[in-house]
Short mmCIF file of C-alpha atoms in Angstrom, two decimals:
data_model
loop_
_atom_site.label_atom_id
_atom_site.label_comp_id
_atom_site.label_asym_id
_atom_site.label_seq_id
_atom_site.Cartn_x
_atom_site.Cartn_y
_atom_site.Cartn_z
CA UNK A 21 227.45 -33.40 281.36
CA UNK A 22 225.09 -34.36 278.15
CA UNK A 23 221.82 -32.92 276.56
CA UNK A 24 220.79 -36.48 278.01
CA UNK A 25 221.71 -36.45 280.28
CA UNK A 26 220.85 -33.59 282.33
CA UNK A 27 217.08 -34.59 280.54
CA UNK A 28 217.70 -37.97 282.55
CA UNK A 29 218.83 -35.85 285.43
CA UNK A 30 216.26 -33.40 285.18
CA UNK A 31 213.35 -35.56 284.71
CA UNK A 32 214.09 -37.03 287.94
CA UNK A 33 214.70 -34.87 289.87
CA UNK A 34 211.64 -33.27 289.82
CA UNK A 35 208.98 -36.06 288.18
CA UNK A 36 208.02 -33.46 285.08
CA UNK A 37 207.81 -33.25 281.92
CA UNK A 38 211.00 -32.89 280.05
CA UNK A 39 212.65 -29.73 280.56
CA UNK A 40 212.13 -26.96 277.31
CA UNK A 41 215.72 -27.29 275.84
CA UNK A 42 216.42 -25.53 272.72
CA UNK A 43 219.28 -26.37 269.97
CA UNK A 44 221.55 -24.36 269.44
CA UNK A 45 225.20 -24.99 267.78
CA UNK A 46 227.59 -27.65 268.68
CA UNK A 47 228.72 -26.66 270.81
CA UNK A 48 225.75 -27.50 273.32
CA UNK A 49 222.24 -26.21 274.44
CA UNK A 50 221.70 -22.64 275.71
CA UNK A 51 220.24 -24.05 278.47
CA UNK A 52 223.45 -26.30 279.05
CA UNK A 53 225.48 -23.21 278.92
CA UNK A 54 223.58 -21.80 281.60
CA UNK A 55 224.43 -24.75 283.83
CA UNK A 56 227.38 -23.41 283.15
CA UNK A 57 227.13 -20.04 283.43
CA UNK A 58 225.38 -20.83 287.18
CA UNK A 59 228.60 -22.46 287.52
CA UNK A 60 231.45 -19.81 286.83
CA UNK A 61 231.89 -20.96 283.99
CA UNK A 62 232.74 -17.37 281.93
CA UNK A 63 233.63 -19.50 278.63
CA UNK A 64 230.40 -20.84 278.50
CA UNK A 65 228.31 -17.66 279.48
CA UNK A 66 230.54 -15.90 277.03
CA UNK A 67 229.43 -18.32 274.39
CA UNK A 68 226.04 -17.27 275.25
CA UNK A 69 226.63 -13.78 274.96
CA UNK A 70 228.44 -13.81 271.68
CA UNK A 71 225.19 -16.16 270.11
CA UNK A 72 222.38 -13.63 271.59
CA UNK A 73 223.74 -10.46 271.73
CA UNK A 74 222.58 -9.30 268.47
CA UNK A 75 219.49 -9.84 268.61
CA UNK A 76 218.84 -8.39 271.87
CA UNK A 77 221.06 -5.20 270.67
CA UNK A 78 218.07 -5.92 267.84
CA UNK A 79 215.99 -5.49 269.58
CA UNK A 80 216.49 -2.82 272.14
CA UNK A 81 217.17 -1.09 269.14
CA UNK A 82 213.42 -1.25 268.06
CA UNK A 83 211.95 -0.95 271.44
CA UNK A 84 214.05 2.25 272.10
CA UNK A 85 214.29 4.05 269.12
CA UNK A 86 218.10 4.89 270.49
CA UNK A 87 221.84 3.46 270.00
CA UNK A 88 222.64 4.97 273.70
CA UNK A 89 220.12 2.76 275.25
CA UNK A 90 220.30 -0.11 273.81
CA UNK A 91 223.68 -0.30 273.82
CA UNK A 92 223.65 -0.42 278.06
CA UNK A 93 220.15 -2.58 277.78
CA UNK A 94 221.57 -4.67 275.79
CA UNK A 95 224.70 -4.92 278.81
CA UNK A 96 222.57 -4.92 281.84
CA UNK A 97 220.49 -7.28 280.71
CA UNK A 98 223.68 -9.48 280.39
CA UNK A 99 224.54 -8.96 283.69
CA UNK A 100 222.15 -10.32 284.43
CA UNK A 101 222.10 -12.84 283.01
CA UNK A 102 225.69 -13.88 284.46
CA UNK A 103 224.25 -12.34 288.08
CA UNK A 104 221.41 -14.79 288.29
CA UNK A 105 222.61 -17.57 286.49
CA UNK A 106 222.95 -19.92 290.34
CA UNK A 107 219.79 -19.44 290.50
CA UNK A 108 218.77 -20.92 286.68
CA UNK A 109 215.81 -23.25 286.51
CA UNK A 110 215.60 -24.66 283.34
CA UNK A 111 211.86 -26.10 284.40
CA UNK A 112 210.96 -22.24 283.35
CA UNK A 113 211.21 -20.24 279.82
CA UNK A 114 213.46 -21.28 277.54
CA UNK A 115 216.68 -19.60 278.15
CA UNK A 116 216.18 -17.77 274.52
CA UNK A 117 212.38 -15.97 276.19
CA UNK A 118 213.36 -14.60 279.42
CA UNK A 119 216.06 -13.16 278.17
CA UNK A 120 214.04 -11.31 275.69
CA UNK A 121 212.09 -10.76 278.53
CA UNK A 122 215.21 -9.24 280.41
CA UNK A 123 215.19 -6.94 277.42
CA UNK A 124 211.43 -5.69 277.78
CA UNK A 125 211.61 -5.02 280.79
CA UNK A 126 214.04 -2.87 280.25
CA UNK A 127 212.77 -1.07 277.64
CA UNK A 128 209.74 -0.76 279.19
CA UNK A 129 211.14 0.96 281.79
CA UNK A 130 213.57 2.94 280.35
CA UNK A 131 209.17 5.03 279.94
CA UNK A 132 211.47 7.93 277.55
CA UNK A 133 210.18 8.92 274.51
CA UNK A 134 212.92 9.70 271.81
CA UNK A 135 212.72 12.35 269.45
CA UNK A 136 211.67 11.13 265.83
CA UNK A 137 215.53 9.73 264.32
CA UNK A 138 216.77 11.85 262.19
CA UNK A 139 217.03 10.93 258.80
CA UNK A 140 220.26 9.89 257.95
CA UNK A 141 219.95 7.49 260.50
CA UNK A 142 216.42 5.97 258.64
CA UNK A 143 218.50 2.72 257.57
CA UNK A 144 219.54 1.96 253.96
CA UNK A 145 217.04 1.01 251.90
CA UNK A 146 216.43 -2.20 250.83
CA UNK A 147 216.28 -2.59 247.36
CA UNK A 148 219.08 -0.89 245.63
CA UNK A 149 218.01 2.68 243.72
CA UNK A 150 218.77 4.22 240.30
CA UNK A 151 218.47 7.78 241.28
CA UNK A 152 218.48 9.99 244.79
CA UNK A 153 214.88 10.73 245.02
CA UNK A 154 214.12 7.74 245.19
CA UNK A 155 216.92 6.89 247.30
CA UNK A 156 215.34 9.80 249.28
CA UNK A 157 212.21 9.39 248.74
CA UNK A 158 212.70 5.62 251.01
CA UNK A 159 214.90 6.94 253.39
CA UNK A 160 211.59 8.92 254.26
CA UNK A 161 209.12 6.18 253.94
CA UNK A 162 212.10 4.33 256.53
CA UNK A 163 212.02 7.33 258.81
CA UNK A 164 207.91 7.83 258.90
CA UNK A 165 207.61 4.32 259.87
CA UNK A 166 210.68 4.30 262.27
CA UNK A 167 207.96 7.18 264.02
CA UNK A 168 204.99 5.44 263.52
CA UNK A 169 206.84 2.24 265.32
CA UNK A 170 208.24 4.71 268.02
CA UNK A 171 204.40 6.40 269.01
CA UNK A 172 202.93 2.98 269.54
CA UNK A 173 202.20 2.47 273.46
CA UNK A 174 205.18 0.26 275.35
CA UNK A 175 203.12 -2.85 274.99
CA UNK A 176 201.88 -2.60 271.57
CA UNK A 177 205.46 -2.02 270.55
CA UNK A 178 206.60 -4.62 272.15
CA UNK A 179 204.62 -7.31 271.00
CA UNK A 180 204.77 -5.84 267.06
CA UNK A 181 208.28 -6.09 267.86
CA UNK A 182 208.59 -9.55 268.81
CA UNK A 183 206.33 -11.22 266.67
CA UNK A 184 207.29 -9.37 263.48
CA UNK A 185 210.52 -8.62 263.60
CA UNK A 186 212.39 -10.99 266.19
CA UNK A 187 210.38 -14.13 265.13
CA UNK A 188 209.29 -15.40 268.20
CA UNK A 189 205.73 -18.07 268.36
CA UNK A 190 202.98 -15.76 269.29
CA UNK A 191 203.77 -18.58 272.65
CA UNK A 192 207.08 -16.86 273.48
CA UNK A 193 206.10 -13.74 272.91
CA UNK A 194 203.27 -13.76 274.97
CA UNK A 195 205.94 -15.34 277.95
CA UNK A 196 207.57 -12.20 277.35
CA UNK A 197 205.76 -10.26 277.96
CA UNK A 198 203.31 -12.29 280.43
CA UNK A 199 199.96 -11.85 279.05
CA UNK A 200 198.03 -14.82 276.97
CA UNK A 201 197.93 -15.63 274.13
CA UNK A 202 195.08 -13.70 272.89
CA UNK A 203 195.69 -10.82 274.98
CA UNK A 204 198.45 -10.82 272.20
CA UNK A 205 197.07 -10.56 270.00
CA UNK A 206 194.85 -7.76 270.61
CA UNK A 207 198.50 -6.52 271.30
CA UNK A 208 199.11 -6.85 267.78
CA UNK A 209 195.43 -6.00 266.52
CA UNK A 210 195.73 -2.29 268.50
CA UNK A 211 199.34 -1.77 266.73
CA UNK A 212 198.33 -2.26 263.15
CA UNK A 213 195.76 -0.42 263.19
CA UNK A 214 197.60 2.45 264.81
CA UNK A 215 200.79 2.15 262.54
CA UNK A 216 198.02 1.94 259.63
CA UNK A 217 195.86 4.58 260.98
CA UNK A 218 198.92 6.96 260.93
CA UNK A 219 201.07 5.23 257.76
CA UNK A 220 199.13 3.55 254.90
CA UNK A 221 197.68 6.75 252.54
CA UNK A 222 193.68 7.62 252.98
CA UNK A 223 191.61 10.55 251.23
CA UNK A 224 192.29 13.86 252.79
CA UNK A 225 189.74 14.67 255.96
CA UNK A 226 189.80 10.38 256.93
CA UNK A 227 193.17 10.65 258.56
CA UNK A 228 192.07 11.81 262.12
CA UNK A 229 189.13 9.27 261.84
CA UNK A 230 191.36 6.63 260.85
CA UNK A 231 193.63 7.25 263.74
CA UNK A 232 190.95 7.88 266.23
CA UNK A 233 189.69 3.99 265.50
CA UNK A 234 192.85 3.29 265.83
CA UNK A 235 193.74 3.73 268.85
CA UNK A 236 190.35 2.95 270.79
CA UNK B 9 187.74 -21.04 259.71
CA UNK B 10 185.95 -18.76 258.96
CA UNK B 11 186.08 -14.93 257.27
CA UNK B 12 185.82 -13.54 261.71
CA UNK B 13 188.37 -15.78 262.55
CA UNK B 14 190.90 -15.45 259.33
CA UNK B 15 190.84 -11.35 259.14
CA UNK B 16 191.52 -11.37 263.32
CA UNK B 17 194.45 -13.18 262.89
CA UNK B 18 195.39 -11.02 259.50
CA UNK B 19 194.72 -8.12 261.74
CA UNK B 20 197.45 -9.48 264.50
CA UNK B 21 200.30 -11.99 262.22
CA UNK B 22 200.00 -9.95 259.41
CA UNK B 23 200.67 -11.39 255.16
CA UNK B 24 202.76 -13.63 255.97
CA UNK B 25 201.32 -16.86 256.72
CA UNK B 26 204.33 -18.16 257.98
CA UNK B 27 204.31 -15.99 260.78
CA UNK B 28 200.23 -17.41 261.88
CA UNK B 29 199.94 -19.85 264.91
CA UNK B 30 200.93 -22.96 262.97
CA UNK B 31 197.70 -24.76 263.79
CA UNK B 32 196.19 -22.33 261.13
CA UNK B 33 198.30 -21.98 258.65
CA UNK B 34 195.64 -24.64 256.59
CA UNK B 35 192.94 -23.31 256.79
CA UNK B 36 193.00 -19.67 256.42
CA UNK B 37 195.49 -21.30 252.71
CA UNK B 38 192.34 -22.61 251.93
CA UNK B 39 190.19 -19.35 252.49
CA UNK B 40 192.19 -17.67 250.32
CA UNK B 41 192.18 -20.28 247.69
CA UNK B 42 188.55 -20.19 247.50
CA UNK B 43 187.45 -16.53 249.02
CA UNK B 44 187.99 -13.32 246.80
CA UNK B 45 187.30 -10.77 249.98
CA UNK B 46 189.33 -12.77 251.72
CA UNK B 47 192.40 -12.91 249.26
CA UNK B 48 191.95 -8.87 249.46
CA UNK B 49 192.61 -8.19 252.63
CA UNK B 50 195.60 -10.45 252.38
CA UNK B 51 196.87 -8.33 250.26
CA UNK B 52 196.02 -4.70 252.08
CA UNK B 53 197.84 -6.20 254.81
CA UNK B 54 201.07 -7.18 253.03
CA UNK B 55 200.82 -3.42 252.31
CA UNK B 56 201.25 -2.79 255.62
CA UNK B 57 203.62 -5.31 255.79
CA UNK B 58 205.54 -3.99 253.26
CA UNK B 59 206.16 -0.45 255.38
CA UNK B 60 206.42 -2.58 257.97
CA UNK B 61 209.63 -3.90 256.29
CA UNK B 62 210.98 -0.86 255.88
CA UNK B 63 211.66 -0.13 260.08
CA UNK B 64 215.50 -1.46 259.98
CA UNK B 65 217.13 0.55 262.13
CA UNK B 66 221.16 0.04 262.15
CA UNK B 67 223.50 -1.28 264.43
CA UNK B 68 226.61 0.83 264.64
CA UNK B 69 228.97 -1.63 264.32
CA UNK B 70 231.29 -2.00 267.20
CA UNK B 71 228.79 -1.82 269.56
CA UNK B 72 227.90 -5.30 269.91
CA UNK B 73 232.00 -5.64 270.26
CA UNK B 74 232.21 -2.34 273.07
CA UNK B 75 229.36 -4.70 274.65
CA UNK B 76 231.22 -7.78 275.16
CA UNK B 77 234.13 -6.37 276.42
CA UNK B 78 232.47 -4.08 278.99
CA UNK B 79 230.92 -8.25 279.70
CA UNK B 80 234.77 -9.05 280.79
CA UNK B 81 234.95 -8.08 283.69
CA UNK B 82 231.71 -9.75 286.24
CA UNK B 83 230.85 -8.74 289.30
CA UNK B 84 230.55 -11.68 291.71
CA UNK B 85 227.04 -13.90 290.39
CA UNK B 86 224.20 -14.94 292.62
CA UNK B 87 224.02 -10.78 294.09
CA UNK B 88 221.16 -9.54 292.47
CA UNK B 89 216.87 -10.82 290.89
CA UNK B 90 216.14 -14.23 290.96
CA UNK B 91 214.93 -14.89 287.91
CA UNK B 92 211.44 -15.43 289.09
CA UNK B 93 210.81 -12.23 290.21
CA UNK B 94 212.26 -10.61 287.32
CA UNK B 95 209.03 -10.83 285.12
CA UNK B 96 206.96 -8.56 288.37
CA UNK B 97 209.77 -7.21 290.33
CA UNK B 98 210.65 -4.97 286.56
CA UNK B 99 207.61 -2.73 286.40
CA UNK B 100 208.17 -2.28 290.41
CA UNK B 101 211.39 -1.11 289.52
CA UNK B 102 210.31 0.91 286.52
CA UNK B 103 207.34 3.37 288.69
CA UNK B 104 209.50 3.52 291.20
CA UNK B 105 212.39 4.96 288.83
CA UNK B 106 209.54 7.17 286.95
CA UNK B 107 209.19 8.74 290.53
CA UNK B 108 212.77 9.36 291.31
CA UNK B 109 212.61 10.98 287.46
CA UNK B 110 209.57 12.80 288.48
CA UNK B 111 211.20 13.76 291.93
CA UNK B 112 214.56 15.23 290.58
CA UNK B 113 212.32 17.43 287.75
CA UNK B 114 210.75 18.26 291.62
CA UNK B 115 213.43 18.87 293.41
CA UNK B 116 212.21 23.61 294.41
CA UNK B 117 209.93 21.44 296.04
CA UNK B 118 209.66 21.39 300.30
CA UNK B 119 211.55 18.09 300.93
CA UNK B 120 208.65 15.39 301.66
CA UNK B 121 208.63 13.98 298.80
CA UNK B 122 212.21 13.22 298.82
CA UNK B 123 211.05 11.22 302.09
CA UNK B 124 208.43 9.36 300.20
CA UNK B 125 211.07 8.83 297.41
CA UNK B 126 213.93 7.20 300.40
CA UNK B 127 211.43 4.76 301.33
CA UNK B 128 210.41 3.85 297.80
CA UNK B 129 214.05 3.34 297.23
CA UNK B 130 213.89 1.30 300.57
CA UNK B 131 211.49 -1.14 299.72
CA UNK B 132 212.56 -1.90 296.97
CA UNK B 133 216.15 -2.30 297.04
CA UNK B 134 214.16 -4.80 300.52
CA UNK B 135 212.62 -6.85 297.11
CA UNK B 136 215.73 -6.78 295.08
CA UNK B 137 217.05 -7.67 298.38
CA UNK B 138 215.57 -11.01 298.29
CA UNK B 139 217.47 -12.66 295.70
CA UNK B 140 220.79 -12.05 297.36
CA UNK B 141 223.17 -15.47 297.94
CA UNK B 142 226.41 -15.93 299.02
CA UNK B 143 227.62 -12.77 300.31
CA UNK B 144 230.50 -14.01 302.40
CA UNK B 145 229.28 -16.59 303.23
CA UNK B 146 226.77 -17.99 305.50
CA UNK B 147 223.39 -15.81 304.75
CA UNK B 148 220.06 -17.24 304.21
CA UNK B 149 218.96 -17.58 300.59
CA UNK B 150 215.04 -15.95 301.21
CA UNK B 151 214.33 -17.03 296.98
CA UNK B 152 215.28 -20.61 297.72
CA UNK B 153 213.49 -20.76 300.53
CA UNK B 154 210.29 -19.38 298.68
CA UNK B 155 210.55 -20.68 295.10
CA UNK B 156 212.64 -23.91 295.97
CA UNK B 157 212.45 -27.18 294.54
CA UNK B 158 209.74 -24.90 292.00
CA UNK B 159 207.94 -21.92 291.67
CA UNK B 160 204.77 -24.22 290.81
CA UNK B 161 205.60 -26.94 293.44
CA UNK B 162 205.53 -23.83 296.21
CA UNK B 163 201.89 -22.63 295.01
CA UNK B 164 200.93 -26.50 295.87
CA UNK B 165 202.11 -26.38 299.57
#
């Protein structure tokens, strides 16, 4: 089925607005692939996996701070994509938004706090460093940021990861979290205030006050 | 755009206007161009953004391949949660999982909580079964009855 034919079919069947279809590669839009997956098309499913697994895994990694949890969550999310495909309705959220919602819900369901990432797992510094001390400082900063993000309440962390790191629009991030755009912005404001309180250097004695303010 | 609106959006989305809702970018640029306080606030937000950019958890190089390989053998379709139910069944399943974890940690406590946990699990499974279809044919698709043609249409009935 071509994209234009698919759109005519859907518009005629439901008489509503043209369904949202995200453009993708020449293999077809995600929503068209999902229609095929719903008919048991495994190559279409594997294409969706190849296309969206890296970002889903990165999302889960930032949400859970655990490589093993992230892998399990990504696997479970794509299994749900396969088993739910026959009931996929294009009138709903776009595929990527729907997939991210599954991933985020799985992450939130975990509800477990992981210990801070070891220093050696904090990630390589983004800038080439001329000396070992700078490398260590950058790794320590990365570790502090990771710990601060991990310490956020679940939904604030989810809002931040979706909006800042995954680059979702505010509308899409709000759909993933099941909130309004203003609700999303409220989560983001609280998240960033909490992070600023933990990460930015403050004059002696004002750290506690800043952290308390940001968590209000 | 007034300064209060600008600072609210700055606190939500950060210093990079490309992350802002498109409808507000031009007004924000205009305010930044003429208002020193707005520029200072943007610079402060940019410092936080620079710190946030340090958070780049490394992904194991073979994680994607492992997951893709595990997805080569697929279960039957049509079993599990209907997409429309994902949004609210997820939290319910999460609460049930939390209760189950709590019970597991309190195994020394008298067995009454285990009965409660079993009842809760049955409730979750019962809700999840609303999405079951095509189990050997002849089974009614309850999710289809409840939600077809679309959830919005159903609500209009």
